[in-house]
Tab-separated table of C-alpha atoms in Angstrom:
chain	number	residue	atom	x	y	z
V	477	MET	CA	-38.924	71.535	-15.973
V	478	ALA	CA	-39.345	70.652	-11.914
V	479	GLU	CA	-40.679	67.914	-13.327
V	480	ARG	CA	-38.103	66.401	-15.101
V	481	ASN	CA	-36.022	67.707	-12.414
V	482	LYS	CA	-37.856	66.076	-9.354
V	483	LYS	CA	-37.927	62.673	-12.130
V	484	MET	CA	-33.365	63.213	-12.635
V	485	LEU	CA	-32.777	63.974	-8.494
V	486	LEU	CA	-35.687	60.185	-8.181
V	487	GLU	CA	-33.719	58.459	-10.111
V	488	LEU	CA	-30.761	59.113	-8.361
V	489	LEU	CA	-31.341	58.074	-4.764
V	490	LYS	CA	-32.518	54.739	-6.736
V	491	ARG	CA	-28.876	54.228	-6.627
V	492	PRO	CA	-27.496	51.925	-3.229
V	493	ASP	CA	-25.227	54.249	-2.022
V	494	ASN	CA	-27.899	57.562	-1.678
V	495	SER	CA	-30.426	54.573	-0.949
V	496	ARG	CA	-29.422	55.349	2.678
V	497	CYS	CA	-29.258	58.821	4.881
V	498	ALA	CA	-25.134	59.572	4.442
V	499	ASP	CA	-24.841	59.958	8.213
V	500	CYS	CA	-26.812	57.920	10.262
V	501	GLY	CA	-28.043	54.826	7.307
V	502	ALA	CA	-31.956	55.819	7.523
V	503	PRO	CA	-33.841	54.178	3.819
V	504	ASP	CA	-35.238	56.611	1.465
V	505	PRO	CA	-33.958	59.307	2.425
V	506	ASP	CA	-36.505	62.487	0.916
V	507	TRP	CA	-34.100	65.312	1.890
V	508	ALA	CA	-30.226	66.785	0.303
V	509	SER	CA	-27.649	69.156	1.296
V	510	TYR	CA	-26.753	70.379	-1.836
V	511	LYS	CA	-23.956	72.422	-0.108
V	512	LEU	CA	-22.337	69.700	0.616
V	513	GLY	CA	-24.425	66.777	-2.236
V	514	VAL	CA	-25.397	64.430	0.165
V	515	PHE	CA	-29.096	63.033	0.094
V	516	VAL	CA	-30.502	62.723	3.915
V	517	CYS	CA	-33.510	61.701	6.328
V	518	LEU	CA	-35.817	63.990	7.454
V	519	THR	CA	-34.322	64.443	11.096
V	520	CYS	CA	-30.371	64.348	10.067
V	521	SER	CA	-31.564	67.173	8.315
V	522	GLY	CA	-32.200	69.609	10.788
V	523	ILE	CA	-28.801	68.868	12.238
V	524	HIS	CA	-27.274	69.648	8.051
V	525	ARG	CA	-29.946	73.225	8.555
V	526	SER	CA	-28.435	74.031	11.919
V	527	LEU	CA	-24.630	74.016	10.809
V	528	SER	CA	-25.679	76.210	8.248
V	529	SER	CA	-25.452	73.634	5.941
V	530	ARG	CA	-28.475	74.319	2.401
V	531	VAL	CA	-30.776	71.255	2.365
V	532	LYS	CA	-33.651	71.080	0.491
V	533	SER	CA	-36.683	68.008	0.747
V	534	ILE	CA	-36.155	66.077	-2.555
V	535	LYS	CA	-40.049	66.421	-3.571
V	536	LEU	CA	-41.766	69.712	-2.157
V	537	ASP	CA	-38.850	72.257	-3.192
V	538	PHE	CA	-37.786	73.577	-5.953
V	539	TRP	CA	-35.115	72.568	-7.621
V	540	GLU	CA	-32.548	74.312	-10.379
V	541	ASP	CA	-30.467	72.831	-12.820
V	542	GLU	CA	-27.015	73.407	-11.814
V	543	LEU	CA	-28.726	72.262	-8.277
V	544	VAL	CA	-29.885	69.328	-9.753
V	545	GLU	CA	-26.431	68.378	-11.916
V	546	PHE	CA	-24.120	69.490	-8.740
V	547	MET	CA	-26.428	66.861	-6.783
V	548	LYS	CA	-25.764	63.992	-10.273
V	549	SER	CA	-21.710	65.271	-10.173
V	550	ASN	CA	-21.749	64.100	-6.106
V	551	GLY	CA	-23.843	61.925	-3.441
V	552	ASN	CA	-23.164	59.941	-0.657
V	553	ALA	CA	-20.166	57.914	-1.698
V	554	SER	CA	-18.679	60.941	-3.959
V	555	ALA	CA	-18.633	62.236	-0.095
V	556	ARG	CA	-17.894	58.841	2.174
V	557	ALA	CA	-14.657	59.148	0.406
V	558	LEU	CA	-13.873	62.037	0.884
V	559	TYR	CA	-15.126	63.042	4.674
V	560	GLU	CA	-14.883	59.762	6.223
V	561	LYS	CA	-12.053	58.651	4.860
V	562	ALA	CA	-9.933	58.056	7.994
V	563	VAL	CA	-12.456	57.489	10.185
V	564	PRO	CA	-10.717	54.857	13.137
V	565	ALA	CA	-12.224	51.536	13.683
V	566	TYR	CA	-13.084	52.151	16.846
V	567	TYR	CA	-15.387	55.466	16.304
V	568	TYR	CA	-19.684	54.342	16.601
V	569	ARG	CA	-21.235	55.915	13.419
V	570	PRO	CA	-24.317	56.533	14.560
V	571	GLN	CA	-27.412	54.985	13.482
V	572	GLU	CA	-30.811	56.013	12.609
V	573	ASN	CA	-32.470	55.516	16.234
V	574	ASP	CA	-29.685	56.657	17.675
V	575	CYS	CA	-29.627	60.089	20.454
V	576	VAL	CA	-29.076	63.964	18.896
V	577	VAL	CA	-26.344	63.807	20.570
V	578	LEU	CA	-24.654	61.503	18.721
V	579	ARG	CA	-25.843	62.024	15.321
V	580	GLU	CA	-25.211	66.177	15.656
V	581	GLN	CA	-21.657	64.513	16.943
V	582	TRP	CA	-21.277	62.838	13.922
V	583	ILE	CA	-21.958	65.001	11.853
V	584	ARG	CA	-20.591	67.660	12.890
V	585	ALA	CA	-17.013	65.493	12.990
V	586	LYS	CA	-17.749	64.367	9.538
V	587	TYR	CA	-18.913	67.931	8.024
V	588	GLU	CA	-17.667	70.483	10.146
V	589	ARG	CA	-14.339	69.881	11.668
V	590	THR	CA	-13.097	67.659	8.580
V	591	GLU	CA	-12.150	64.251	11.379
V	592	PHE	CA	-11.651	62.449	9.559
V	593	THR	CA	-10.627	63.075	5.888
V	594	GLY	CA	-6.287	61.922	7.012
V	595	GLU	CA	-6.048	65.328	7.010
V	596	THR	CA	-6.243	67.449	9.833
V	597	LYS	CA	-5.320	67.345	13.713
V	598	TYR	CA	-7.713	64.884	14.057
V	599	PRO	CA	-8.471	62.829	15.448
V	600	PRO	CA	-8.659	63.951	19.018
V	601	LEU	CA	-5.657	63.081	20.975
V	602	SER	CA	-7.348	61.098	23.793
V	603	TYR	CA	-7.938	58.842	20.894
V	604	THR	CA	-4.972	58.512	19.329
V	605	THR	CA	-3.521	58.840	22.631
V	606	GLY	CA	-5.091	56.516	24.305
V	607	PHE	CA	-5.167	59.259	28.232
V	608	HIS	CA	-8.187	60.865	28.271
V	609	GLU	CA	-9.447	63.957	32.308
V	610	GLY	CA	-11.603	66.079	33.525
V	611	MET	CA	-14.768	66.401	34.633
V	612	LEU	CA	-17.974	64.901	34.321
V	613	TRP	CA	-21.586	64.656	36.001
V	614	LYS	CA	-22.089	62.509	38.037
V	615	LYS	CA	-25.247	61.049	39.891
V	616	GLY	CA	-24.825	60.126	44.466
V	617	LYS	CA	-24.472	56.751	44.971
V	618	GLU	CA	-27.927	56.870	46.497
V	619	ASN	CA	-29.141	60.345	45.836
V	620	THR	CA	-30.743	62.193	42.546
V	621	GLN	CA	-28.379	64.674	42.833
V	622	PHE	CA	-25.585	65.495	40.103
V	623	LEU	CA	-22.400	66.683	41.557
V	624	LYS	CA	-18.951	67.338	39.458
V	625	ARG	CA	-16.668	64.255	39.283
V	626	LYS	CA	-13.182	64.138	37.786
V	627	PHE	CA	-12.470	61.191	35.137
V	628	VAL	CA	-9.493	59.471	34.105
V	629	LEU	CA	-9.362	56.887	31.503
V	630	SER	CA	-6.257	55.193	30.684
V	631	GLU	CA	-5.364	52.264	27.652
V	632	ARG	CA	-1.479	52.287	28.816
V	633	GLU	CA	-3.804	51.012	32.634
V	634	PHE	CA	-7.126	49.511	30.219
V	635	THR	CA	-9.063	51.441	33.448
V	636	LEU	CA	-11.201	54.070	33.997
V	637	THR	CA	-10.858	56.233	37.632
V	638	TYR	CA	-13.363	58.224	39.019
V	639	TYR	CA	-12.246	60.714	42.489
V	640	ASN	CA	-14.589	61.152	44.910
V	641	LYS	CA	-13.349	64.533	45.695
V	642	GLU	CA	-11.031	67.241	43.559
V	643	ASN	CA	-8.233	66.344	46.146
V	644	GLU	CA	-7.045	63.541	44.459
V	645	SER	CA	-4.099	63.056	47.737
V	646	LYS	CA	-6.605	60.986	48.932
V	647	GLY	CA	-6.729	58.449	45.810
V	648	PRO	CA	-9.775	57.565	43.981
V	649	LYS	CA	-13.413	56.486	44.823
V	650	ALA	CA	-13.101	53.799	41.756
V	651	VAL	CA	-10.410	52.318	38.848
V	652	ILE	CA	-12.805	50.594	37.114
V	653	PRO	CA	-11.306	47.689	34.807
V	654	ILE	CA	-11.621	48.182	30.876
V	655	LYS	CA	-12.448	44.463	30.891
V	656	ASP	CA	-16.406	44.538	31.377
V	657	LEU	CA	-16.806	47.540	30.995
V	658	ASN	CA	-19.485	49.418	28.654
V	659	ALA	CA	-21.406	52.335	27.898
V	660	THR	CA	-24.325	53.966	25.812
V	661	PHE	CA	-26.728	57.290	25.311
V	662	GLN	CA	-29.639	56.972	27.750
V	663	PRO	CA	-31.007	60.463	27.605
V	664	GLU	CA	-34.630	59.389	28.586
V	665	LYS	CA	-33.633	57.854	31.628
V	666	ILE	CA	-30.360	60.074	33.242
V	667	GLY	CA	-33.212	63.336	31.679
V	668	HIS	CA	-29.968	64.748	30.068
V	669	PRO	CA	-29.337	64.813	26.107
V	670	HIS	CA	-26.300	64.326	26.826
V	671	GLY	CA	-26.546	61.257	29.236
V	672	LEU	CA	-24.310	58.655	29.350
V	673	GLN	CA	-24.573	55.305	31.763
V	674	ILE	CA	-21.591	53.539	32.528
V	675	THR	CA	-21.991	50.507	34.032
V	676	TYR	CA	-18.922	47.511	34.473
V	677	GLN	CA	-18.148	45.022	37.002
V	678	ALA	CA	-17.711	45.078	40.841
V	679	ASP	CA	-17.042	42.289	42.322
V	680	ASP	CA	-20.759	40.234	42.891
V	681	HIS	CA	-23.008	43.522	41.665
V	682	THR	CA	-23.074	44.699	37.746
V	683	ARG	CA	-23.159	48.807	39.160
V	684	ASN	CA	-23.935	51.472	37.095
V	685	LEU	CA	-23.018	55.709	37.106
V	686	TYR	CA	-24.904	57.848	35.085
V	687	VAL	CA	-22.556	61.130	33.680
V	688	TYR	CA	-22.948	63.933	31.139
V	689	HIS	CA	-20.906	66.447	30.702
V	690	GLU	CA	-22.903	70.191	29.111
V	691	SER	CA	-20.615	69.950	26.145
V	692	PRO	CA	-22.410	67.482	23.518
V	693	GLU	CA	-18.948	67.089	21.227
V	694	GLU	CA	-17.605	67.100	25.129
V	695	ILE	CA	-19.408	63.701	25.900
V	696	VAL	CA	-19.202	61.807	22.973
V	697	THR	CA	-15.328	63.055	23.367
V	698	TRP	CA	-15.233	60.838	26.334
V	699	TYR	CA	-17.490	57.808	24.623
V	700	ASN	CA	-15.222	56.964	21.943
V	701	ALA	CA	-12.159	57.322	23.911
V	702	ILE	CA	-14.296	54.853	26.048
V	703	ARG	CA	-14.699	52.698	23.102
V	704	ALA	CA	-11.400	53.611	22.075
V	705	ALA	CA	-9.579	51.898	25.196
V	706	ARG	CA	-11.916	49.593	24.876
V	707	TYR	CA	-11.131	48.146	21.286
V	708	ALA	CA	-7.155	48.293	21.843
V	709	TYR	CA	-7.947	46.281	25.253
V	710	LEU	CA	-10.411	43.522	22.342
V	711	LYS	CA	-7.372	43.869	20.553
V	712	THR	CA	-4.882	42.516	23.314
V	713	ALA	CA	-7.972	39.880	25.115
V	714	TYR	CA	-8.257	38.555	21.029
V	715	PRO	CA	-5.182	38.510	18.991
V	716	THR	CA	-6.602	36.763	16.617
V	717	GLY	CA	-10.125	37.919	16.568
V	718	SER	CA	-10.648	40.147	13.186
V	719	ASP	CA	-12.423	43.972	13.269
V	720	GLU	CA	-16.007	42.700	12.658
V	721	GLU	CA	-16.075	40.098	15.486
V	722	LEU	CA	-15.084	42.393	17.727
V	723	ILE	CA	-16.277	45.716	17.206
V	724	PRO	CA	-19.096	44.645	17.899
V	725	LYS	CA	-18.661	43.962	21.735
V	726	ILE	CA	-17.149	47.526	22.060
V	727	THR	CA	-19.776	49.402	23.688
V	728	ARG	CA	-23.842	48.267	23.068
V	729	ASN	CA	-26.932	49.792	23.537
V	730	TYR	CA	-29.393	47.239	25.633
V	731	ILE	CA	-31.850	45.213	23.900
V	732	LYS	CA	-35.083	46.643	25.619
V	733	GLU	CA	-35.173	48.456	28.759
V	734	GLY	CA	-38.924	48.506	30.877
V	735	TYR	CA	-41.140	49.303	34.066
V	736	MET	CA	-41.529	45.448	34.575
V	737	GLU	CA	-44.206	43.932	37.401
V	738	LYS	CA	-42.657	40.831	39.625
V	739	THR	CA	-43.772	38.230	42.269
V	740	GLY	CA	-41.685	35.598	43.434
V	741	PRO	CA	-40.267	32.589	43.388
V	742	SER	CA	-44.080	30.854	44.837
V	743	GLN	CA	-46.113	32.700	41.748
V	744	LYS	CA	-47.845	33.790	45.434
V	745	GLU	CA	-45.619	37.244	46.762
V	746	PRO	CA	-47.278	40.254	46.325
V	747	PHE	CA	-46.681	41.784	42.785
V	748	LYS	CA	-44.179	44.119	42.711
V	749	LYS	CA	-42.586	47.776	39.807
V	750	ARG	CA	-39.144	47.074	38.968
V	751	TRP	CA	-37.056	48.912	35.743
V	752	PHE	CA	-35.398	45.847	33.616
V	753	ILE	CA	-32.726	45.381	31.442
V	754	LEU	CA	-31.762	42.964	28.543
V	755	ASP	CA	-28.381	42.770	27.880
V	756	SER	CA	-28.422	40.024	24.675
V	757	GLN	CA	-24.166	40.068	24.328
V	758	ASN	CA	-24.221	38.379	27.745
V	759	ARG	CA	-27.544	37.199	27.899
V	760	LYS	CA	-28.866	38.622	31.064
V	761	LEU	CA	-32.199	40.240	32.264
V	762	PHE	CA	-31.362	41.975	34.091
V	763	TYR	CA	-34.037	43.878	37.808
V	764	PHE	CA	-33.236	47.181	39.584
V	765	LYS	CA	-36.175	48.651	42.312
V	766	GLY	CA	-35.341	51.775	40.129
V	767	GLN	CA	-34.426	52.938	36.321
V	768	LEU	CA	-31.540	54.988	37.802
V	769	ASP	CA	-30.120	53.135	40.373
V	770	ALA	CA	-26.428	52.281	40.938
V	771	GLU	CA	-27.139	48.308	41.627
V	772	GLU	CA	-29.419	45.785	40.634
V	773	LEU	CA	-31.676	43.754	43.057
V	774	GLY	CA	-31.295	40.344	40.705
V	775	VAL	CA	-29.951	38.970	37.502
V	776	ILE	CA	-31.684	35.842	35.369
V	777	PHE	CA	-29.569	34.358	32.896
V	778	ILE	CA	-31.576	33.898	29.401
V	779	GLY	CA	-29.797	30.486	27.872
V	780	THR	CA	-31.572	28.816	25.358
V	781	ALA	CA	-34.543	26.340	23.975
V	782	ASN	CA	-32.664	22.982	24.768
V	783	LYS	CA	-31.148	23.878	28.285
V	784	GLY	CA	-33.813	24.388	29.651
V	785	TYR	CA	-35.050	28.080	28.706
V	786	SER	CA	-38.127	29.747	27.575
V	787	VAL	CA	-40.502	32.551	26.822
V	788	LYS	CA	-43.960	32.716	26.714
V	789	GLU	CA	-47.521	34.657	27.407
V	790	CYS	CA	-48.616	33.604	30.694
V	791	VAL	CA	-51.631	34.344	33.059
V	792	PRO	CA	-50.855	35.053	36.482
V	793	LYS	CA	-52.272	31.475	39.343
V	794	HIS	CA	-52.521	34.687	41.652
V	795	SER	CA	-52.801	38.258	41.667
V	796	ARG	CA	-51.710	39.830	44.411
V	797	GLY	CA	-50.655	43.876	44.171
V	798	ASN	CA	-50.518	43.350	39.407
V	799	ARG	CA	-51.923	46.707	38.624
V	800	TRP	CA	-50.983	45.092	35.556
V	801	LYS	CA	-52.466	42.629	33.271
V	802	CYS	CA	-50.243	41.175	30.432
V	803	GLY	CA	-47.787	38.981	31.875
V	804	VAL	CA	-44.303	37.427	30.604
V	805	MET	CA	-43.042	33.646	31.276
V	806	VAL	CA	-39.520	33.001	31.541
V	807	GLY	CA	-37.969	30.139	32.513
V	808	THR	CA	-35.150	28.843	33.296
V	809	PRO	CA	-33.858	24.791	35.195
V	810	GLU	CA	-34.556	26.091	38.255
V	811	ARG	CA	-37.480	28.325	37.922
V	812	GLN	CA	-40.246	29.822	35.938
V	813	PHE	CA	-39.982	33.646	36.497
V	814	VAL	CA	-43.173	35.889	36.589
V	815	PHE	CA	-43.898	39.350	35.379
V	816	MET	CA	-46.602	41.246	33.841
V	817	CYS	CA	-46.592	44.681	31.913
V	818	GLU	CA	-48.569	47.733	31.414
V	819	GLN	CA	-49.724	47.213	27.615
V	820	GLU	CA	-49.992	44.375	25.288
V	821	ARG	CA	-47.444	46.151	23.182
V	822	GLU	CA	-44.996	46.257	26.019
V	823	GLN	CA	-45.647	42.731	26.695
V	824	ARG	CA	-44.758	41.516	22.445
V	825	GLU	CA	-41.605	44.117	22.934
V	826	TRP	CA	-40.139	41.702	25.840
V	827	LEU	CA	-41.777	38.547	24.693
V	828	ASP	CA	-39.583	39.730	21.221
V	829	ALA	CA	-36.364	40.406	22.317
V	830	LEU	CA	-36.520	38.062	24.944
V	831	ARG	CA	-37.334	35.476	21.715
V	832	GLN	CA	-34.164	37.139	20.094
V	833	VAL	CA	-31.521	35.988	23.213
V	834	LEU	CA	-33.838	32.458	23.223
V	835	SER	CA	-33.055	32.110	19.374
V	836	ARG	CA	-29.368	32.645	19.376
V	837	PRO	CA	-27.255	30.155	20.265
V	838	MET	CA	-25.072	29.926	22.883
V	839	ALA	CA	-21.235	30.604	22.666
V	840	PRO	CA	-18.498	29.106	25.075
V	841	GLN	CA	-18.138	32.530	27.698
V	842	ASP	CA	-22.138	32.160	28.059
V	843	TYR	CA	-21.929	29.047	29.704
V	844	THR	CA	-19.009	30.516	32.135
V	845	ILE	CA	-21.677	33.185	32.984
V	846	GLU	CA	-24.795	30.633	34.049
V	847	ALA	CA	-22.387	28.763	35.845
V	848	ASN	CA	-21.337	32.807	37.703
V	849	ILE	CA	-24.805	33.707	38.184
V	850	ASN	CA	-26.173	30.226	39.006
V	851	TYR	CA	-23.581	30.146	41.789
V	852	LYS	CA	-24.190	32.638	43.251
V	853	ARG	CA	-27.343	31.984	43.875
């Protein structure tokens, strides 16, 4: 009986809707919640277990006949039709490589708080009213100390405002336009499981804010409230744009981050360790002195091969100060940039990420970004 039931479950997994995790989309899920009737991956099964949802391994656990029948009569498609019936277009659906707080809150929002069945008070007012305010722990611009700061998000004004002091009579420290804002979870970099990086344009620089909230639900609410405001802005800025076109533009994770060593224009200057971020959407490679810096030291535009841009492995002509040996050369019409990676794996990842951007045709707005970067130089 045990083998027969296992075989039946494995057959159920072959159905297209069941072949990926019900919550994060990871391929080949081998666990299941027999309370909800969904097939999930190992990581999401752990989250379900923490919510007192009964889970079993498809291959390792014993399955009773009635549980197999329950899985047979339910499955990922029917659960999605119920629990994801009214997910707002802007709400971020976590993927398999996303951080734990996003995945956990997505699972809680669906099954515990039933935010998306269309029959409750959810989604939260901060999404539907376009206004959210509260306190976040924010890292200081010049130091590593996190202090409580008040943030106010206004969809009507398309702004995110924060105040340095609790006394608002002195006015805001910054009023950030939603137009150029990005938000991405960075728990490892920030050193907090709920760490969120907010990036925006300030004068001639890209400015980073690093924040967190002790409540996982609150920080994910902030994230999706920002996404709701960004979505509303994009609908205004691109009135003919479809959701398929606009949703990827709401917020984005950076394609690659990490330390490399960098030399100067003549390639004779000493190598210095810098933190790099590749933003594929804007075709920008930023470099910073440290990974939690507020402003970049410089930015390099990554165009296409037919516009004079290139990416390749290299061995530097001069080796002053570099401890690392795996070279990456980025060529632009103006100059060549030489970077050194610590390991071959890092070198391959950077080459792959940069070539991915290089191979994508330039959009009309990319020429404006390129011109602005070259003008600043």
